[in-house]
């Protein structure tokens, strides 16, 4: 683990929605290293989305320390830099896609990063091609199906060439074939990511480590991991390596 | 669903550059709106009907849209001839129809119909997205164009949300009546819609921040310019010049 850089380091994060009676996030610690791929499985309403939003600086924690890429971050200015390197896929694709055409939406991020129009279009086309969405360029974003919206949202995040991905239930609304495509895409990317999902198979296919959330805290869930692993192949219980 | 029934087609109109269509629709509307002589107005109406038929728009859809102005015009015909001061045209007991009132009402009717038809023929025949991009190319500021496009974008979402809420009410046996329960339900529905729209706006803003948004919008020039414009430009320019000459008696 020494050669691995610490990307996200949360210490004692506490958060409560205004007017709520309990803390959604309660004294949470999380260390996330470069190259890691974490699956996060937890019940509805356990605070997964909230946690992602805190990492991106969209919600300000009531207490605790956030360090990202080794730098403490607290003000909006700090988070602006964070957002260039960490990409968040929102739970609801309608929040993410606001441009009229797919190409424009995918190019929005690169343009904000200061790329020229030509470069932005070029990156966007490549990203769409990578996800097998080349035909979608001129489609109107709000006339896509739910699953198509999901994939295009992912393209809008990937086109910013982030170092880390936070994926909030990327498989909702995907059919089996598209889900396979997503699994393949994630596995072929050289990126660290945390993925929230309620689908065990999917998490198992894309993330070697599984975490769970309970009482506003996050834990490495070895039991669940072995259990799932066993489901998938029979040497799950023996110590072994994947090629 | 909010529809764009005329947005796609393959008649002559659709092959014209959107910018050309926008410019002529706007100029034509101004000229028509500022004209008062009947021969000119009737010519304008005739041209607008011609344009609509060139586009081969579905007559039913066109009429459906004209119907919206129809109510407004009815109101005008009910009010103007009675209230406008001037030479009486017809007297029915205590009610007087004045000549200038009738003329005014007729002018307004012809103008609004002609303008609406021209917009259907030239503007409604492109998608709102193309309209936005074209306006941007015509030097309408980015901010305005994006305001328009985003409004359009989220009207869809809000409409969907309205439908979802309404279905939720319906499947639980709600039937609209004139009683307190119905009013309260409608009030909830509308209130809920506002709340949802505003939380939606907030989340969209957050998503934009996550993608490095810093108050600046960019528009990609991705729409295609097409040929075949010269004839249209020439003919339309002549028509408009003729209308102006007719109106101001320049010959
Ligand atoms: N804007 C808000 N205002 C008040 N409370 C909220 C708000 N958003 C979420 N909550 C509450 O915070 C808790 C955690 O919500 P969060 O969205 O983080 O859950 P989640 O783990 O992502 O759930 P899911 O699996 O359903 O997406 C929930 O109990 C929810 O009711
Ligand atoms: Mg969630």
Short mmCIF file of C-alpha atoms and ligand atoms in Angstrom, two decimals:
data_model
loop_
_atom_site.label_atom_id
_atom_site.label_comp_id
_atom_site.label_asym_id
_atom_site.label_seq_id
_atom_site.Cartn_x
_atom_site.Cartn_y
_atom_site.Cartn_z
CA UNK A 1 0.00 0.00 0.00
CA UNK A 2 3.01 2.33 0.36
CA UNK A 3 3.27 3.21 -3.30
CA UNK A 4 -0.39 4.06 -3.36
CA UNK A 5 -1.30 7.67 -3.10
CA UNK A 6 -4.06 8.70 -0.77
CA UNK A 7 -6.79 10.27 -2.86
CA UNK A 8 -9.62 10.78 -0.43
CA UNK A 9 -9.21 10.99 3.30
CA UNK A 10 -12.24 11.72 5.41
CA UNK A 11 -11.92 12.10 9.17
CA UNK A 12 -14.80 12.38 11.58
CA UNK A 13 -17.25 13.69 9.01
CA UNK A 14 -20.65 14.49 10.46
CA UNK A 15 -23.59 15.77 8.52
CA UNK A 16 -27.22 16.45 9.22
CA UNK A 17 -29.80 17.85 6.81
CA UNK A 18 -31.28 21.10 8.08
CA UNK A 19 -34.35 20.30 10.11
CA UNK A 20 -33.59 16.57 10.33
CA UNK A 21 -33.52 14.89 13.71
CA UNK A 22 -30.57 12.58 13.20
CA UNK A 23 -27.16 12.80 11.58
CA UNK A 24 -27.14 11.14 8.18
CA UNK A 25 -23.37 10.88 8.32
CA UNK A 26 -22.04 10.41 11.80
CA UNK A 27 -18.33 10.62 12.58
CA UNK A 28 -17.41 8.86 9.36
CA UNK A 29 -13.84 7.94 8.40
CA UNK A 30 -12.81 6.86 4.93
CA UNK A 31 -9.46 6.38 3.27
CA UNK A 32 -9.41 5.88 -0.45
CA UNK A 33 -6.23 5.16 -2.38
CA UNK A 34 -5.25 5.55 -6.00
CA UNK A 35 -6.03 2.46 -8.02
CA UNK A 36 -8.71 1.30 -5.58
CA UNK A 37 -12.10 0.17 -6.75
CA UNK A 38 -14.73 0.12 -4.10
CA UNK A 39 -18.29 -1.05 -4.27
CA UNK A 40 -20.65 0.53 -1.76
CA UNK A 41 -23.72 -1.45 -0.86
CA UNK A 42 -26.13 -0.12 1.73
CA UNK A 43 -29.86 0.21 2.21
CA UNK A 44 -31.92 3.09 0.86
CA UNK A 45 -31.59 6.23 2.85
CA UNK A 46 -28.36 5.23 4.56
CA UNK A 47 -26.55 8.30 3.27
CA UNK A 48 -24.58 7.07 0.26
CA UNK A 49 -25.59 9.88 -2.04
CA UNK A 50 -25.05 12.35 0.76
CA UNK A 51 -21.51 11.04 1.23
CA UNK A 52 -20.70 11.56 -2.46
CA UNK A 53 -22.06 15.07 -2.34
CA UNK A 54 -19.92 15.84 0.67
CA UNK A 55 -16.82 14.60 -1.13
CA UNK A 56 -17.63 16.85 -4.09
CA UNK A 57 -18.23 19.84 -1.83
CA UNK A 58 -21.89 20.12 -2.76
CA UNK A 59 -22.85 19.66 0.88
CA UNK A 60 -20.78 21.10 3.69
CA UNK A 61 -20.22 18.75 6.64
CA UNK A 62 -21.04 20.04 10.12
CA UNK A 63 -17.83 18.59 11.49
CA UNK A 64 -14.76 16.72 10.33
CA UNK A 65 -11.84 17.05 7.97
CA UNK A 66 -11.71 16.38 4.25
CA UNK A 67 -8.40 15.81 2.51
CA UNK A 68 -8.34 15.18 -1.20
CA UNK A 69 -5.17 14.45 -3.17
CA UNK A 70 -3.29 15.15 0.03
CA UNK A 71 -4.68 18.66 0.40
CA UNK A 72 -7.19 19.74 3.02
CA UNK A 73 -10.28 21.12 1.32
CA UNK A 74 -13.00 23.19 2.90
CA UNK A 75 -13.80 26.27 0.88
CA UNK A 76 -15.66 26.41 -2.46
CA UNK A 77 -12.43 27.41 -4.18
CA UNK A 78 -10.69 24.22 -3.01
CA UNK A 79 -13.54 22.10 -4.24
CA UNK A 80 -13.44 23.70 -7.68
CA UNK A 81 -10.06 22.03 -8.12
CA UNK A 82 -11.34 18.76 -6.70
CA UNK A 83 -14.18 18.67 -9.22
CA UNK A 84 -11.75 18.81 -12.09
CA UNK A 85 -10.17 15.56 -10.97
CA UNK A 86 -13.10 13.66 -9.47
CA UNK A 87 -16.11 12.92 -11.63
CA UNK A 88 -19.51 12.34 -10.03
CA UNK A 89 -22.24 10.44 -11.82
CA UNK A 90 -25.54 11.64 -10.34
CA UNK A 91 -28.20 9.23 -9.24
CA UNK A 92 -30.75 10.93 -11.50
CA UNK A 93 -29.60 11.41 -15.09
CA UNK A 94 -32.05 14.24 -15.62
CA UNK A 95 -29.99 16.30 -13.23
CA UNK A 96 -26.88 15.73 -15.21
CA UNK A 97 -28.00 16.26 -18.78
CA UNK A 98 -29.10 19.79 -19.40
CA UNK A 99 -27.75 20.63 -22.84
CA UNK A 100 -30.03 20.13 -25.80
CA UNK A 101 -27.85 17.73 -27.74
CA UNK A 102 -25.76 14.85 -26.51
CA UNK A 103 -22.55 16.13 -28.05
CA UNK A 104 -22.96 19.52 -26.43
CA UNK A 105 -23.59 17.98 -23.07
CA UNK A 106 -20.54 15.76 -23.28
CA UNK A 107 -18.43 18.70 -24.45
CA UNK A 108 -19.62 20.96 -21.62
CA UNK A 109 -17.05 19.66 -19.12
CA UNK A 110 -14.01 19.85 -21.41
CA UNK A 111 -14.99 23.38 -22.47
CA UNK A 112 -15.16 24.40 -18.83
CA UNK A 113 -11.69 22.98 -18.37
CA UNK A 114 -10.47 25.47 -20.94
CA UNK A 115 -10.29 23.22 -23.99
CA UNK A 116 -10.92 24.73 -27.40
CA UNK A 117 -14.12 23.86 -29.21
CA UNK A 118 -12.32 21.53 -31.60
CA UNK A 119 -10.52 19.73 -28.78
CA UNK A 120 -13.73 19.47 -26.78
CA UNK A 121 -15.64 18.01 -29.70
CA UNK A 122 -12.79 15.62 -30.38
CA UNK A 123 -12.67 14.37 -26.79
CA UNK A 124 -16.44 14.08 -26.69
CA UNK A 125 -16.57 12.03 -29.86
CA UNK A 126 -13.90 9.70 -28.52
CA UNK A 127 -15.71 9.30 -25.22
CA UNK A 128 -18.99 8.55 -26.94
CA UNK A 129 -17.27 6.05 -29.19
CA UNK A 130 -15.66 4.40 -26.17
CA UNK A 131 -19.10 3.81 -24.68
CA UNK A 132 -20.50 2.72 -28.01
CA UNK A 133 -22.64 5.84 -28.33
CA UNK A 134 -21.28 7.25 -31.56
CA UNK A 135 -24.71 7.46 -33.14
CA UNK A 136 -26.02 9.58 -30.33
CA UNK A 137 -24.14 12.82 -31.00
CA UNK A 138 -27.03 14.77 -32.41
CA UNK A 139 -29.75 13.19 -30.34
CA UNK A 140 -31.77 15.43 -28.06
CA UNK A 141 -30.84 14.65 -24.46
CA UNK A 142 -34.33 14.77 -23.01
CA UNK A 143 -35.73 12.50 -25.64
CA UNK A 144 -33.42 9.62 -24.73
CA UNK A 145 -34.64 6.59 -22.86
CA UNK A 146 -33.74 6.17 -19.20
CA UNK A 147 -30.89 3.74 -19.91
CA UNK A 148 -29.53 5.85 -22.74
CA UNK A 149 -29.57 8.88 -20.47
CA UNK A 150 -27.54 6.91 -17.93
CA UNK A 151 -24.81 6.05 -20.42
CA UNK A 152 -24.69 9.55 -21.85
CA UNK A 153 -24.37 10.91 -18.29
CA UNK A 154 -21.41 8.65 -17.81
CA UNK A 155 -19.93 10.02 -21.02
CA UNK A 156 -20.33 13.58 -19.75
CA UNK A 157 -18.34 12.63 -16.67
CA UNK A 158 -15.66 10.63 -18.49
CA UNK A 159 -15.06 13.37 -21.03
CA UNK A 160 -13.54 15.48 -18.25
CA UNK A 161 -10.84 12.82 -18.01
CA UNK A 162 -11.10 12.52 -14.23
CA UNK A 163 -8.69 10.55 -12.08
CA UNK A 164 -11.43 9.26 -9.82
CA UNK A 165 -15.05 8.37 -10.44
CA UNK A 166 -17.90 8.43 -7.97
CA UNK A 167 -20.74 6.47 -9.50
CA UNK A 168 -24.14 6.76 -7.85
CA UNK A 169 -26.13 3.70 -8.91
CA UNK A 170 -24.93 3.57 -12.49
CA UNK A 171 -26.94 0.46 -13.33
CA UNK A 172 -30.45 1.71 -12.58
CA UNK A 173 -32.52 1.37 -15.69
CA UNK A 174 -29.94 -0.58 -17.69
CA UNK A 175 -30.82 -3.80 -19.45
CA UNK A 176 -28.50 -6.79 -19.22
CA UNK A 177 -26.69 -6.06 -22.42
CA UNK A 178 -26.03 -2.43 -21.53
CA UNK A 179 -24.96 -3.43 -18.06
CA UNK A 180 -22.39 -5.81 -19.54
CA UNK A 181 -21.17 -2.94 -21.68
CA UNK A 182 -20.82 -0.76 -18.61
CA UNK A 183 -18.92 -3.46 -16.73
CA UNK A 184 -16.55 -3.84 -19.65
CA UNK A 185 -16.08 -0.09 -19.90
CA UNK A 186 -15.34 0.29 -16.19
CA UNK A 187 -12.89 -2.58 -16.20
CA UNK A 188 -11.00 -1.23 -19.16
CA UNK A 189 -10.61 2.21 -17.61
CA UNK A 190 -7.46 3.04 -15.73
CA UNK A 191 -9.33 4.83 -12.99
CA UNK A 192 -10.00 4.56 -9.30
CA UNK A 193 -13.67 4.60 -8.43
CA UNK A 194 -16.30 4.16 -5.78
CA UNK A 195 -19.51 2.70 -7.08
CA UNK A 196 -22.85 2.67 -5.28
CA UNK A 197 -25.16 -0.09 -6.33
CA UNK A 198 -27.85 -2.35 -5.04
CA UNK A 199 -26.90 -5.10 -7.48
CA UNK A 200 -24.46 -7.62 -6.00
CA UNK A 201 -23.47 -9.14 -9.33
CA UNK A 202 -22.63 -5.81 -10.77
CA UNK A 203 -20.59 -4.69 -7.79
CA UNK A 204 -18.76 -7.96 -7.80
CA UNK A 205 -17.92 -7.60 -11.47
CA UNK A 206 -16.47 -4.13 -11.17
CA UNK A 207 -15.14 -3.74 -7.64
CA UNK A 208 -12.86 -6.10 -5.73
CA UNK A 209 -13.54 -4.38 -2.41
CA UNK A 210 -16.96 -3.99 -0.88
CA UNK A 211 -17.96 -1.49 1.75
CA UNK A 212 -21.20 -1.01 3.57
CA UNK A 213 -22.75 1.91 5.41
CA UNK A 214 -24.34 1.66 8.81
CA UNK A 215 -25.37 4.29 11.34
CA UNK A 216 -23.80 7.00 9.25
CA UNK A 217 -20.43 5.26 9.05
CA UNK A 218 -18.69 3.28 6.36
CA UNK A 219 -17.06 -0.13 6.83
CA UNK A 220 -15.09 -2.57 4.80
CA UNK A 221 -17.45 -5.51 4.61
CA UNK A 222 -15.36 -8.67 4.54
CA UNK A 223 -18.19 -10.97 5.33
CA UNK A 224 -20.33 -9.73 2.50
CA UNK A 225 -17.37 -9.77 0.22
CA UNK A 226 -16.51 -13.42 0.85
CA UNK A 227 -20.15 -14.28 0.61
CA UNK A 228 -20.54 -12.64 -2.75
CA UNK A 229 -17.24 -13.95 -3.91
CA UNK A 230 -18.28 -17.45 -3.08
CA UNK A 231 -21.35 -16.98 -5.16
CA UNK A 232 -19.31 -16.06 -8.11
CA UNK A 233 -16.63 -18.74 -7.98
CA UNK A 234 -15.92 -21.64 -5.77
CA UNK A 235 -12.45 -20.68 -4.60
CA UNK A 236 -13.92 -17.61 -2.94
CA UNK A 237 -13.00 -18.74 0.53
CA UNK A 238 -9.39 -19.70 -0.20
CA UNK A 239 -6.82 -16.95 -0.33
CA UNK A 240 -6.19 -16.37 -3.99
CA UNK A 241 -5.26 -13.77 -6.53
CA UNK A 242 -7.00 -12.55 -9.62
CA UNK A 243 -4.96 -12.31 -12.77
CA UNK B 1 -46.54 15.52 -24.23
CA UNK B 2 -45.22 18.82 -25.44
CA UNK B 3 -44.86 18.31 -29.15
CA UNK B 4 -43.07 19.81 -32.07
CA UNK B 5 -45.36 18.51 -34.81
CA UNK B 6 -43.82 20.55 -37.59
CA UNK B 7 -40.17 20.17 -36.61
CA UNK B 8 -39.24 17.51 -39.10
CA UNK B 9 -40.21 17.24 -42.71
CA UNK B 10 -38.79 17.09 -46.18
CA UNK B 11 -40.44 19.87 -48.12
CA UNK B 12 -38.69 22.89 -49.57
CA UNK B 13 -38.93 24.94 -46.36
CA UNK B 14 -36.89 22.39 -44.43
CA UNK B 15 -33.96 22.66 -46.80
CA UNK B 16 -33.52 26.35 -46.09
CA UNK B 17 -30.91 27.62 -43.69
CA UNK B 18 -32.59 28.15 -40.31
CA UNK B 19 -31.00 31.56 -39.96
CA UNK B 20 -32.50 32.74 -43.22
CA UNK B 21 -35.88 31.52 -42.09
CA UNK B 22 -35.61 33.28 -38.74
CA UNK B 23 -34.54 36.57 -40.29
CA UNK B 24 -37.37 36.56 -42.80
CA UNK B 25 -39.98 35.49 -40.29
CA UNK B 26 -38.98 38.38 -38.04
CA UNK B 27 -38.79 40.98 -40.82
CA UNK B 28 -42.07 39.82 -42.32
CA UNK B 29 -43.77 39.99 -38.94
CA UNK B 30 -42.57 43.52 -38.33
CA UNK B 31 -43.67 44.71 -41.73
CA UNK B 32 -47.06 43.09 -41.32
CA UNK B 33 -47.53 44.37 -37.80
CA UNK B 34 -46.71 47.92 -38.84
CA UNK B 35 -48.93 47.94 -41.92
CA UNK B 36 -52.48 49.21 -41.83
CA UNK B 37 -53.75 49.22 -45.41
CA UNK B 38 -56.04 46.36 -46.23
CA UNK B 39 -54.60 45.41 -49.62
CA UNK B 40 -51.19 45.05 -47.98
CA UNK B 41 -52.54 43.07 -45.07
CA UNK B 42 -54.47 40.75 -47.30
CA UNK B 43 -51.40 40.25 -49.46
CA UNK B 44 -49.43 39.39 -46.33
CA UNK B 45 -52.08 36.91 -45.26
CA UNK B 46 -52.03 35.38 -48.70
CA UNK B 47 -48.25 35.01 -48.63
CA UNK B 48 -48.34 33.42 -45.20
CA UNK B 49 -50.90 30.88 -46.39
CA UNK B 50 -48.72 30.20 -49.39
CA UNK B 51 -45.70 29.58 -47.15
CA UNK B 52 -47.63 27.21 -44.93
CA UNK B 53 -48.80 25.26 -47.95
CA UNK B 54 -45.24 25.13 -49.31
CA UNK B 55 -44.25 23.43 -46.08
CA UNK B 56 -47.17 21.01 -46.49
CA UNK B 57 -47.94 21.28 -42.81
CA UNK B 58 -50.84 19.20 -41.63
CA UNK B 59 -53.95 21.34 -41.96
CA UNK B 60 -55.42 19.94 -38.79
CA UNK B 61 -52.40 20.88 -36.69
CA UNK B 62 -52.27 24.33 -38.24
CA UNK B 63 -55.92 24.95 -37.48
CA UNK B 64 -55.47 23.66 -33.97
CA UNK B 65 -52.82 26.26 -33.39
CA UNK B 66 -54.80 29.02 -35.04
CA UNK B 67 -57.63 28.18 -32.72
CA UNK B 68 -55.63 29.53 -29.79
CA UNK B 69 -55.60 33.03 -31.29
CA UNK B 70 -59.17 32.60 -32.33
CA UNK B 71 -60.43 33.07 -28.77
CA UNK B 72 -58.35 36.17 -28.41
CA UNK B 73 -59.71 37.56 -31.67
CA UNK B 74 -63.25 36.78 -30.61
CA UNK B 75 -62.69 38.88 -27.53
CA UNK B 76 -61.38 41.70 -29.67
CA UNK B 77 -64.38 41.55 -31.99
CA UNK B 78 -66.64 41.62 -28.95
CA UNK B 79 -65.00 44.64 -27.41
CA UNK B 80 -63.42 46.91 -30.01
CA UNK B 81 -66.41 47.71 -32.28
CA UNK B 82 -68.47 48.58 -29.22
CA UNK B 83 -66.02 50.66 -27.30
CA UNK B 84 -64.05 52.46 -29.97
CA UNK B 85 -65.08 56.07 -30.47
CA UNK B 86 -66.06 57.16 -33.96
CA UNK B 87 -68.52 57.11 -36.82
CA UNK B 88 -71.29 54.59 -36.16
CA UNK B 89 -71.51 51.78 -38.67
CA UNK B 90 -74.54 49.98 -37.41
CA UNK B 91 -76.96 50.65 -34.63
CA UNK B 92 -78.87 48.00 -32.77
CA UNK B 93 -80.93 49.63 -30.07
CA UNK B 94 -78.61 51.08 -27.45
CA UNK B 95 -75.55 49.29 -28.91
CA UNK B 96 -73.44 51.02 -31.55
CA UNK B 97 -70.85 49.36 -33.72
CA UNK B 98 -68.32 51.99 -34.72
CA UNK B 99 -66.55 51.99 -38.03
CA UNK B 100 -63.00 52.52 -36.71
CA UNK B 101 -63.63 49.80 -34.16
CA UNK B 102 -64.55 47.27 -36.80
CA UNK B 103 -61.61 48.30 -38.98
CA UNK B 104 -59.23 47.95 -36.06
CA UNK B 105 -60.58 44.53 -35.16
CA UNK B 106 -60.27 43.38 -38.75
CA UNK B 107 -56.69 44.64 -38.98
CA UNK B 108 -55.70 42.90 -35.78
CA UNK B 109 -57.30 39.66 -36.94
CA UNK B 110 -55.52 39.61 -40.29
CA UNK B 111 -52.17 40.66 -38.82
CA UNK B 112 -52.12 38.08 -36.06
CA UNK B 113 -53.23 35.27 -38.33
CA UNK B 114 -50.63 36.14 -40.96
CA UNK B 115 -47.82 36.41 -38.43
CA UNK B 116 -48.78 33.19 -36.73
CA UNK B 117 -48.91 31.36 -40.04
CA UNK B 118 -45.51 32.66 -41.08
CA UNK B 119 -44.01 31.55 -37.79
CA UNK B 120 -45.55 28.13 -38.24
CA UNK B 121 -44.18 27.88 -41.75
CA UNK B 122 -40.68 29.18 -41.08
CA UNK B 123 -39.89 28.77 -37.37
CA UNK B 124 -41.99 25.86 -36.17
CA UNK B 125 -40.43 23.82 -38.94
CA UNK B 126 -37.18 23.61 -36.99
CA UNK B 127 -36.58 22.08 -33.58
CA UNK B 128 -36.26 24.43 -30.65
CA UNK B 129 -32.66 23.28 -30.39
CA UNK B 130 -31.89 24.36 -33.94
CA UNK B 131 -33.69 27.62 -33.26
CA UNK B 132 -31.44 28.21 -30.26
CA UNK B 133 -28.27 27.50 -32.19
CA UNK B 134 -29.37 29.63 -35.11
CA UNK B 135 -30.22 32.55 -32.84
CA UNK B 136 -26.78 32.22 -31.36
CA UNK B 137 -25.27 32.41 -34.81
CA UNK B 138 -27.35 35.50 -35.42
CA UNK B 139 -25.54 37.14 -32.51
CA UNK B 140 -28.22 36.71 -29.91
CA UNK B 141 -26.18 36.56 -26.66
CA UNK B 142 -25.19 33.12 -25.31
CA UNK B 143 -26.97 33.76 -22.02
CA UNK B 144 -30.33 34.36 -23.65
CA UNK B 145 -30.01 31.37 -25.90
CA UNK B 146 -29.10 29.11 -23.00
CA UNK B 147 -31.94 30.50 -20.95
CA UNK B 148 -34.29 29.57 -23.73
CA UNK B 149 -32.84 26.11 -24.29
CA UNK B 150 -32.70 25.24 -20.62
CA UNK B 151 -36.25 26.44 -20.10
CA UNK B 152 -37.30 24.23 -22.93
CA UNK B 153 -35.25 21.33 -21.59
CA UNK B 154 -36.74 21.42 -18.13
CA UNK B 155 -40.27 22.14 -19.20
CA UNK B 156 -40.14 18.53 -20.35
CA UNK B 157 -38.96 17.33 -16.99
CA UNK B 158 -41.53 19.40 -15.14
CA UNK B 159 -44.22 18.17 -17.46
CA UNK B 160 -43.17 14.59 -16.74
CA UNK B 161 -43.22 15.31 -13.04
CA UNK B 162 -46.67 16.81 -13.38
CA UNK B 163 -47.85 13.71 -15.17
CA UNK B 164 -46.36 11.45 -12.55
CA UNK B 165 -48.03 13.38 -9.75
CA UNK B 166 -51.28 13.45 -11.60
CA UNK B 167 -51.20 9.72 -12.26
CA UNK B 168 -50.44 9.17 -8.60
CA UNK B 169 -53.56 11.09 -7.73
CA UNK B 170 -55.69 9.42 -10.36
CA UNK B 171 -54.81 5.83 -9.58
CA UNK B 172 -55.98 6.46 -6.07
CA UNK B 173 -59.41 7.30 -7.29
CA UNK B 174 -59.28 11.07 -7.39
CA UNK B 175 -61.98 12.66 -9.50
CA UNK B 176 -62.15 16.36 -10.09
CA UNK B 177 -65.23 17.92 -8.55
CA UNK B 178 -66.15 21.34 -7.29
CA UNK B 179 -65.50 20.73 -3.64
CA UNK B 180 -62.90 21.57 -1.03
CA UNK B 181 -61.16 18.23 -1.40
CA UNK B 182 -60.57 18.78 -5.12
CA UNK B 183 -59.28 22.30 -4.63
CA UNK B 184 -56.98 21.17 -1.89
CA UNK B 185 -55.64 18.35 -4.04
CA UNK B 186 -54.96 20.72 -6.91
CA UNK B 187 -53.25 23.13 -4.56
CA UNK B 188 -51.01 20.31 -3.32
CA UNK B 189 -50.29 19.26 -6.87
CA UNK B 190 -49.21 22.72 -7.93
CA UNK B 191 -47.30 23.31 -4.72
CA UNK B 192 -45.50 20.00 -5.13
CA UNK B 193 -44.63 20.90 -8.70
CA UNK B 194 -43.01 24.15 -7.58
CA UNK B 195 -41.07 22.43 -4.84
CA UNK B 196 -39.86 19.75 -7.21
CA UNK B 197 -38.94 22.28 -9.86
CA UNK B 198 -36.83 24.24 -7.42
CA UNK B 199 -35.03 21.23 -5.95
CA UNK B 200 -34.45 20.05 -9.49
CA UNK B 201 -32.93 23.40 -10.38
CA UNK B 202 -30.63 23.12 -7.41
CA UNK B 203 -29.44 19.65 -8.34
CA UNK B 204 -28.87 20.62 -11.94
CA UNK B 205 -26.78 23.51 -10.73
CA UNK B 206 -24.78 21.14 -8.53
CA UNK B 207 -24.24 18.79 -11.46
CA UNK B 208 -23.01 21.70 -13.50
CA UNK B 209 -20.62 22.74 -10.75
CA UNK B 210 -19.26 19.21 -10.73
CA UNK B 211 -18.39 19.59 -14.35
CA UNK B 212 -16.41 22.73 -13.79
CA UNK B 213 -19.15 25.25 -14.55
CA UNK B 214 -18.06 28.78 -13.77
CA UNK B 215 -20.84 30.91 -15.13
CA UNK B 216 -19.78 30.65 -18.74
CA UNK B 217 -21.76 28.84 -21.40
CA UNK B 218 -20.36 27.64 -24.68
CA UNK B 219 -22.28 26.92 -27.79
CA UNK B 220 -20.98 24.44 -30.31
CA UNK B 221 -21.61 25.30 -33.92
CA UNK B 222 -22.91 21.96 -34.93
CA UNK B 223 -25.78 22.80 -37.16
CA UNK B 224 -25.50 22.41 -40.86
CA UNK B 225 -25.96 25.20 -43.30
CA UNK B 226 -27.77 24.21 -46.44
CA UNK B 227 -27.88 25.57 -49.97
CA UNK B 228 -30.93 26.56 -52.00
CA UNK B 229 -31.25 29.78 -50.08
CA UNK B 230 -30.69 32.34 -52.83
CA UNK B 231 -34.05 31.94 -54.53
CA UNK B 232 -35.85 32.12 -51.24
CA UNK B 233 -33.92 35.19 -50.12
CA UNK B 234 -34.56 36.91 -53.42
CA UNK B 235 -38.27 36.15 -53.56
CA UNK B 236 -38.86 37.04 -49.92
CA UNK B 237 -36.93 40.29 -50.23
CA UNK B 238 -38.99 41.31 -53.25
CA UNK B 239 -42.21 40.44 -51.44
CA UNK B 240 -41.27 42.40 -48.38
CA UNK B 241 -40.17 45.42 -50.42
CA UNK B 242 -43.47 45.27 -52.30
CA UNK B 243 -45.39 45.19 -49.02
CA UNK B 244 -43.52 48.23 -47.76
CA UNK B 245 -44.04 50.11 -51.04
CA UNK B 246 -47.73 49.25 -50.95
CA UNK B 247 -48.13 50.37 -47.37
CA UNK B 248 -46.36 53.71 -47.70
CA UNK B 249 -47.45 54.49 -51.26
CA UNK B 250 -43.89 54.91 -52.37
CA UNK B 251 -44.60 54.65 -56.08
N1 LIG C 1 -32.40 17.32 0.71
C1 LIG C 1 -32.66 16.60 1.81
N2 LIG C 1 -33.23 17.18 2.87
C2 LIG C 1 -33.49 16.47 3.98
N3 LIG C 1 -33.21 15.17 4.14
C3 LIG C 1 -32.64 14.52 3.12
C4 LIG C 1 -32.33 15.21 1.89
N4 LIG C 1 -31.78 14.33 1.05
C5 LIG C 1 -31.74 13.16 1.70
N5 LIG C 1 -32.25 13.27 2.94
C6 LIG C 1 -32.34 12.19 3.94
O1 LIG C 1 -31.03 11.75 4.23
C7 LIG C 1 -30.96 10.34 4.30
C8 LIG C 1 -29.88 9.82 3.37
O2 LIG C 1 -30.20 10.15 2.04
P1 LIG C 1 -29.30 9.70 0.81
O3 LIG C 1 -29.91 10.27 -0.39
O4 LIG C 1 -27.89 10.04 1.08
O5 LIG C 1 -29.52 8.11 0.86
P2 LIG C 1 -28.95 6.99 -0.11
O6 LIG C 1 -28.13 6.10 0.70
O7 LIG C 1 -28.33 7.61 -1.31
O8 LIG C 1 -30.30 6.25 -0.51
P3 LIG C 1 -30.72 5.56 -1.89
O9 LIG C 1 -30.15 4.19 -1.91
O10 LIG C 1 -32.22 5.52 -1.81
O11 LIG C 1 -30.24 6.44 -3.00
C9 LIG C 1 -32.36 9.84 3.96
O12 LIG C 1 -32.96 9.43 5.13
C10 LIG C 1 -33.08 11.01 3.38
O13 LIG C 1 -34.41 11.01 3.80
MG1 LIG C 2 -28.71 7.64 -3.25
#
